């Protein structure tokens, strides 16, 4: 029994590792092809405003130093060989190894994305449960209107709006940066960092709430219409008791899976939010590398975000298996559509079945008539 369990675990890990390697290979190939066929000349982007003062010989020296005069396939093979050895190259924009730039900037972005991820998950789940439990009422209509409005609002627009209200008009939050301007790093306190983190995190969380609200609302409505909830209501259980004991776990499984699957969108939103608030994270480094045609840093960020999103999806699957026991016994169920397309919805916590109706024997004289 233990050997079979260990075999299944090793086989599952090996399968995930193979999928990750194939995914990284595809992302690396596609990203490098896009960089090679980019209309922006890396040398011109590096020189910038001094392009008129740089002669052809200097341009040739820069291209030779970066290996731009080599054939694309040779450059890709060289870069891929260095990546296998753990060397992602050197950033042209920051004049530092790519691994150091990604490591330093990701720590700054991690606090921003983690705060926004937790806030959007908690607030979105709570509002989705409220809307689903009060379907058709004022609370449901208000939450749905708010969710649909935010789902169509771009991150940068929400960020500019919040920046104008809370920073410019009210003066409650800083206008930019992750720490106070002009303060030494050793003098920056935790409260200063949290104060500068609030508005960017609020921007990301407000936009990320909408999908969680809508999916959770749908799951709650389906659960409230199920047979086991009807049976509980027939026994006299209150609406709050039904939601707490029979609905929350059913709604939590798809919400958690959706939250982990949204890590890619969260990173994309952080790129725009960090630009609006001048937040020095990985998103701002991505924009700087794109504008400066910093190919090594762009490729390194592409590989890093691929691993980040892949790990997030795998964690979401593991948590989903814990919340939904059916997935542990039938892994293909997690990849099949749940509602309205394929198979009917089934509750996670089935109540005790109703006792069979007693069989009433026929009277002795009926059969003779």
PDB file of C-alpha atoms in Angstrom, residues 67-216:
ATOM      1  CA  UNK A  67      26.729  39.080 -29.694  1.00  0.00           C
ATOM      2  CA  UNK A  68      24.114  40.765 -31.895  1.00  0.00           C
ATOM      3  CA  UNK A  69      26.140  40.151 -35.028  1.00  0.00           C
ATOM      4  CA  UNK A  70      25.878  36.366 -34.604  1.00  0.00           C
ATOM      5  CA  UNK A  71      23.117  34.354 -36.333  1.00  0.00           C
ATOM      6  CA  UNK A  72      19.894  34.069 -34.295  1.00  0.00           C
ATOM      7  CA  UNK A  73      20.129  30.286 -33.922  1.00  0.00           C
ATOM      8  CA  UNK A  74      23.674  30.533 -32.628  1.00  0.00           C
ATOM      9  CA  UNK A  75      22.658  33.247 -30.155  1.00  0.00           C
ATOM     10  CA  UNK A  76      19.726  31.173 -28.964  1.00  0.00           C
ATOM     11  CA  UNK A  77      21.860  28.070 -28.506  1.00  0.00           C
ATOM     12  CA  UNK A  78      24.460  30.059 -26.546  1.00  0.00           C
ATOM     13  CA  UNK A  79      21.820  31.684 -24.352  1.00  0.00           C
ATOM     14  CA  UNK A  80      20.009  28.377 -23.750  1.00  0.00           C
ATOM     15  CA  UNK A  81      23.257  26.687 -22.774  1.00  0.00           C
ATOM     16  CA  UNK A  82      23.968  29.419 -20.248  1.00  0.00           C
ATOM     17  CA  UNK A  83      20.421  29.132 -18.860  1.00  0.00           C
ATOM     18  CA  UNK A  84      20.859  25.404 -18.302  1.00  0.00           C
ATOM     19  CA  UNK A  85      23.976  26.227 -16.277  1.00  0.00           C
ATOM     20  CA  UNK A  86      22.015  28.774 -14.210  1.00  0.00           C
ATOM     21  CA  UNK A  87      23.346  31.903 -15.938  1.00  0.00           C
ATOM     22  CA  UNK A  88      20.566  34.136 -17.277  1.00  0.00           C
ATOM     23  CA  UNK A  89      22.991  36.768 -18.515  1.00  0.00           C
ATOM     24  CA  UNK A  90      23.559  40.362 -17.501  1.00  0.00           C
ATOM     25  CA  UNK A  91      20.963  43.092 -17.578  1.00  0.00           C
ATOM     26  CA  UNK A  92      21.803  45.971 -19.896  1.00  0.00           C
ATOM     27  CA  UNK A  93      19.472  48.424 -18.174  1.00  0.00           C
ATOM     28  CA  UNK A  94      20.605  47.782 -14.582  1.00  0.00           C
ATOM     29  CA  UNK A  95      24.193  46.667 -15.316  1.00  0.00           C
ATOM     30  CA  UNK A  96      23.795  43.680 -12.992  1.00  0.00           C
ATOM     31  CA  UNK A  97      23.200  39.943 -13.350  1.00  0.00           C
ATOM     32  CA  UNK A  98      19.638  39.097 -14.321  1.00  0.00           C
ATOM     33  CA  UNK A  99      19.209  36.769 -11.353  1.00  0.00           C
ATOM     34  CA  UNK A 100      20.105  39.567  -8.925  1.00  0.00           C
ATOM     35  CA  UNK A 101      17.738  42.041 -10.577  1.00  0.00           C
ATOM     36  CA  UNK A 102      14.857  39.557 -10.541  1.00  0.00           C
ATOM     37  CA  UNK A 103      15.558  38.529  -6.951  1.00  0.00           C
ATOM     38  CA  UNK A 104      15.690  42.084  -5.597  1.00  0.00           C
ATOM     39  CA  UNK A 105      12.706  43.370  -7.551  1.00  0.00           C
ATOM     40  CA  UNK A 106      10.572  40.296  -6.905  1.00  0.00           C
ATOM     41  CA  UNK A 107      10.891  40.698  -3.134  1.00  0.00           C
ATOM     42  CA  UNK A 108       9.400  44.180  -3.488  1.00  0.00           C
ATOM     43  CA  UNK A 109       6.634  42.962  -5.780  1.00  0.00           C
ATOM     44  CA  UNK A 110       5.935  39.931  -3.591  1.00  0.00           C
ATOM     45  CA  UNK A 111       4.657  42.075  -0.732  1.00  0.00           C
ATOM     46  CA  UNK A 112       2.433  43.992  -3.151  1.00  0.00           C
ATOM     47  CA  UNK A 113       1.031  40.942  -4.947  1.00  0.00           C
ATOM     48  CA  UNK A 114       0.594  38.855  -1.789  1.00  0.00           C
ATOM     49  CA  UNK A 115      -1.345  41.620  -0.047  1.00  0.00           C
ATOM     50  CA  UNK A 116      -3.562  42.214  -3.066  1.00  0.00           C
ATOM     51  CA  UNK A 117      -4.042  38.450  -3.575  1.00  0.00           C
ATOM     52  CA  UNK A 118      -5.189  37.864  -0.002  1.00  0.00           C
ATOM     53  CA  UNK A 119      -7.452  40.929   0.076  1.00  0.00           C
ATOM     54  CA  UNK A 120      -9.111  40.123  -3.240  1.00  0.00           C
ATOM     55  CA  UNK A 121      -9.684  36.514  -2.197  1.00  0.00           C
ATOM     56  CA  UNK A 122     -11.206  37.291   1.198  1.00  0.00           C
ATOM     57  CA  UNK A 123     -13.326  40.250   0.090  1.00  0.00           C
ATOM     58  CA  UNK A 124     -14.397  38.578  -3.161  1.00  0.00           C
ATOM     59  CA  UNK A 125     -15.416  35.355  -1.426  1.00  0.00           C
ATOM     60  CA  UNK A 126     -17.379  37.196   1.272  1.00  0.00           C
ATOM     61  CA  UNK A 127     -19.229  39.375  -1.228  1.00  0.00           C
ATOM     62  CA  UNK A 128     -19.907  36.390  -3.492  1.00  0.00           C
ATOM     63  CA  UNK A 129     -21.439  34.424  -0.612  1.00  0.00           C
ATOM     64  CA  UNK A 130     -23.548  37.458   0.367  1.00  0.00           C
ATOM     65  CA  UNK A 131     -24.798  37.963  -3.192  1.00  0.00           C
ATOM     66  CA  UNK A 132     -25.526  34.288  -3.767  1.00  0.00           C
ATOM     67  CA  UNK A 133     -27.325  33.831  -0.468  1.00  0.00           C
ATOM     68  CA  UNK A 134     -29.525  36.855  -1.195  1.00  0.00           C
ATOM     69  CA  UNK A 135     -30.144  36.202  -4.874  1.00  0.00           C
ATOM     70  CA  UNK A 136     -32.434  38.748  -6.490  1.00  0.00           C
ATOM     71  CA  UNK A 137     -32.391  41.150  -3.564  1.00  0.00           C
ATOM     72  CA  UNK A 138     -30.827  44.592  -3.327  1.00  0.00           C
ATOM     73  CA  UNK A 139     -27.538  43.286  -1.903  1.00  0.00           C
ATOM     74  CA  UNK A 140     -27.194  40.835  -4.797  1.00  0.00           C
ATOM     75  CA  UNK A 141     -27.896  43.491  -7.432  1.00  0.00           C
ATOM     76  CA  UNK A 142     -25.510  45.986  -5.822  1.00  0.00           C
ATOM     77  CA  UNK A 143     -22.654  43.480  -5.545  1.00  0.00           C
ATOM     78  CA  UNK A 144     -23.159  42.254  -9.121  1.00  0.00           C
ATOM     79  CA  UNK A 145     -23.234  45.788 -10.503  1.00  0.00           C
ATOM     80  CA  UNK A 146     -20.041  46.607  -8.627  1.00  0.00           C
ATOM     81  CA  UNK A 147     -18.331  43.396  -9.815  1.00  0.00           C
ATOM     82  CA  UNK A 148     -19.277  43.887 -13.473  1.00  0.00           C
ATOM     83  CA  UNK A 149     -18.082  47.491 -13.321  1.00  0.00           C
ATOM     84  CA  UNK A 150     -14.707  46.501 -11.889  1.00  0.00           C
ATOM     85  CA  UNK A 151     -14.345  43.591 -14.324  1.00  0.00           C
ATOM     86  CA  UNK A 152     -14.374  46.074 -17.221  1.00  0.00           C
ATOM     87  CA  UNK A 153     -12.145  48.678 -15.537  1.00  0.00           C
ATOM     88  CA  UNK A 154      -8.433  48.730 -16.472  1.00  0.00           C
ATOM     89  CA  UNK A 155      -5.903  48.557 -13.649  1.00  0.00           C
ATOM     90  CA  UNK A 156      -4.152  51.786 -14.587  1.00  0.00           C
ATOM     91  CA  UNK A 157      -7.460  53.702 -14.664  1.00  0.00           C
ATOM     92  CA  UNK A 158      -8.431  52.454 -11.195  1.00  0.00           C
ATOM     93  CA  UNK A 159      -4.934  53.288  -9.962  1.00  0.00           C
ATOM     94  CA  UNK A 160      -5.058  56.831 -11.322  1.00  0.00           C
ATOM     95  CA  UNK A 161      -8.511  57.350  -9.817  1.00  0.00           C
ATOM     96  CA  UNK A 162      -7.439  56.138  -6.369  1.00  0.00           C
ATOM     97  CA  UNK A 163      -4.218  58.129  -6.619  1.00  0.00           C
ATOM     98  CA  UNK A 164      -6.138  61.324  -7.333  1.00  0.00           C
ATOM     99  CA  UNK A 165      -8.660  60.747  -4.522  1.00  0.00           C
ATOM    100  CA  UNK A 166      -6.491  59.459  -1.671  1.00  0.00           C
ATOM    101  CA  UNK A 167      -3.090  60.981  -2.477  1.00  0.00           C
ATOM    102  CA  UNK A 168      -3.770  64.249  -4.284  1.00  0.00           C
ATOM    103  CA  UNK A 169      -7.130  65.342  -2.893  1.00  0.00           C
ATOM    104  CA  UNK A 170      -7.160  63.856   0.617  1.00  0.00           C
ATOM    105  CA  UNK A 171      -3.419  63.454   1.176  1.00  0.00           C
ATOM    106  CA  UNK A 172      -3.874  60.210   3.111  1.00  0.00           C
ATOM    107  CA  UNK A 173      -1.377  58.107   1.145  1.00  0.00           C
ATOM    108  CA  UNK A 174       1.978  58.803  -0.560  1.00  0.00           C
ATOM    109  CA  UNK A 175       2.016  59.667  -4.233  1.00  0.00           C
ATOM    110  CA  UNK A 176       4.751  57.250  -5.263  1.00  0.00           C
ATOM    111  CA  UNK A 177       7.558  54.886  -4.390  1.00  0.00           C
ATOM    112  CA  UNK A 178       7.889  52.014  -1.919  1.00  0.00           C
ATOM    113  CA  UNK A 179       9.669  54.060   0.764  1.00  0.00           C
ATOM    114  CA  UNK A 180       9.745  57.762   1.663  1.00  0.00           C
ATOM    115  CA  UNK A 181      11.796  59.812  -0.777  1.00  0.00           C
ATOM    116  CA  UNK A 182      15.135  61.031   0.592  1.00  0.00           C
ATOM    117  CA  UNK A 183      15.184  58.639   3.574  1.00  0.00           C
ATOM    118  CA  UNK A 184      18.067  56.219   4.046  1.00  0.00           C
ATOM    119  CA  UNK A 185      17.269  52.526   3.829  1.00  0.00           C
ATOM    120  CA  UNK A 186      18.238  51.893   7.450  1.00  0.00           C
ATOM    121  CA  UNK A 187      15.897  54.663   8.618  1.00  0.00           C
ATOM    122  CA  UNK A 188      12.832  53.283   6.846  1.00  0.00           C
ATOM    123  CA  UNK A 189      10.376  51.681   9.281  1.00  0.00           C
ATOM    124  CA  UNK A 190       7.832  48.933   8.716  1.00  0.00           C
ATOM    125  CA  UNK A 191       4.991  51.438   9.024  1.00  0.00           C
ATOM    126  CA  UNK A 192       6.562  53.522   6.240  1.00  0.00           C
ATOM    127  CA  UNK A 193       6.633  50.510   3.937  1.00  0.00           C
ATOM    128  CA  UNK A 194       3.040  49.575   4.777  1.00  0.00           C
ATOM    129  CA  UNK A 195       1.930  53.178   4.228  1.00  0.00           C
ATOM    130  CA  UNK A 196       3.442  53.179   0.738  1.00  0.00           C
ATOM    131  CA  UNK A 197       2.079  49.686   0.034  1.00  0.00           C
ATOM    132  CA  UNK A 198      -1.569  50.418   0.833  1.00  0.00           C
ATOM    133  CA  UNK A 199      -2.719  52.195  -2.317  1.00  0.00           C
ATOM    134  CA  UNK A 200      -0.988  49.961  -4.917  1.00  0.00           C
ATOM    135  CA  UNK A 201      -2.249  46.854  -3.099  1.00  0.00           C
ATOM    136  CA  UNK A 202      -5.746  48.324  -2.898  1.00  0.00           C
ATOM    137  CA  UNK A 203      -5.679  48.971  -6.645  1.00  0.00           C
ATOM    138  CA  UNK A 204      -4.742  45.376  -7.489  1.00  0.00           C
ATOM    139  CA  UNK A 205      -7.169  43.872  -4.982  1.00  0.00           C
ATOM    140  CA  UNK A 206     -10.123  45.991  -6.104  1.00  0.00           C
ATOM    141  CA  UNK A 207      -9.693  44.868  -9.699  1.00  0.00           C
ATOM    142  CA  UNK A 208      -9.066  41.231  -8.709  1.00  0.00           C
ATOM    143  CA  UNK A 209     -12.219  41.017  -6.583  1.00  0.00           C
ATOM    144  CA  UNK A 210     -14.648  40.888  -9.540  1.00  0.00           C
ATOM    145  CA  UNK A 211     -13.974  37.351 -10.875  1.00  0.00           C
ATOM    146  CA  UNK A 212     -13.961  35.860  -7.378  1.00  0.00           C
ATOM    147  CA  UNK A 213     -17.294  37.529  -6.579  1.00  0.00           C
ATOM    148  CA  UNK A 214     -19.009  36.305  -9.724  1.00  0.00           C
ATOM    149  CA  UNK A 215     -17.747  32.716  -9.531  1.00  0.00           C
ATOM    150  CA  UNK A 216     -18.488  32.423  -5.820  1.00  0.00           C
TER     151      UNK A 216
END
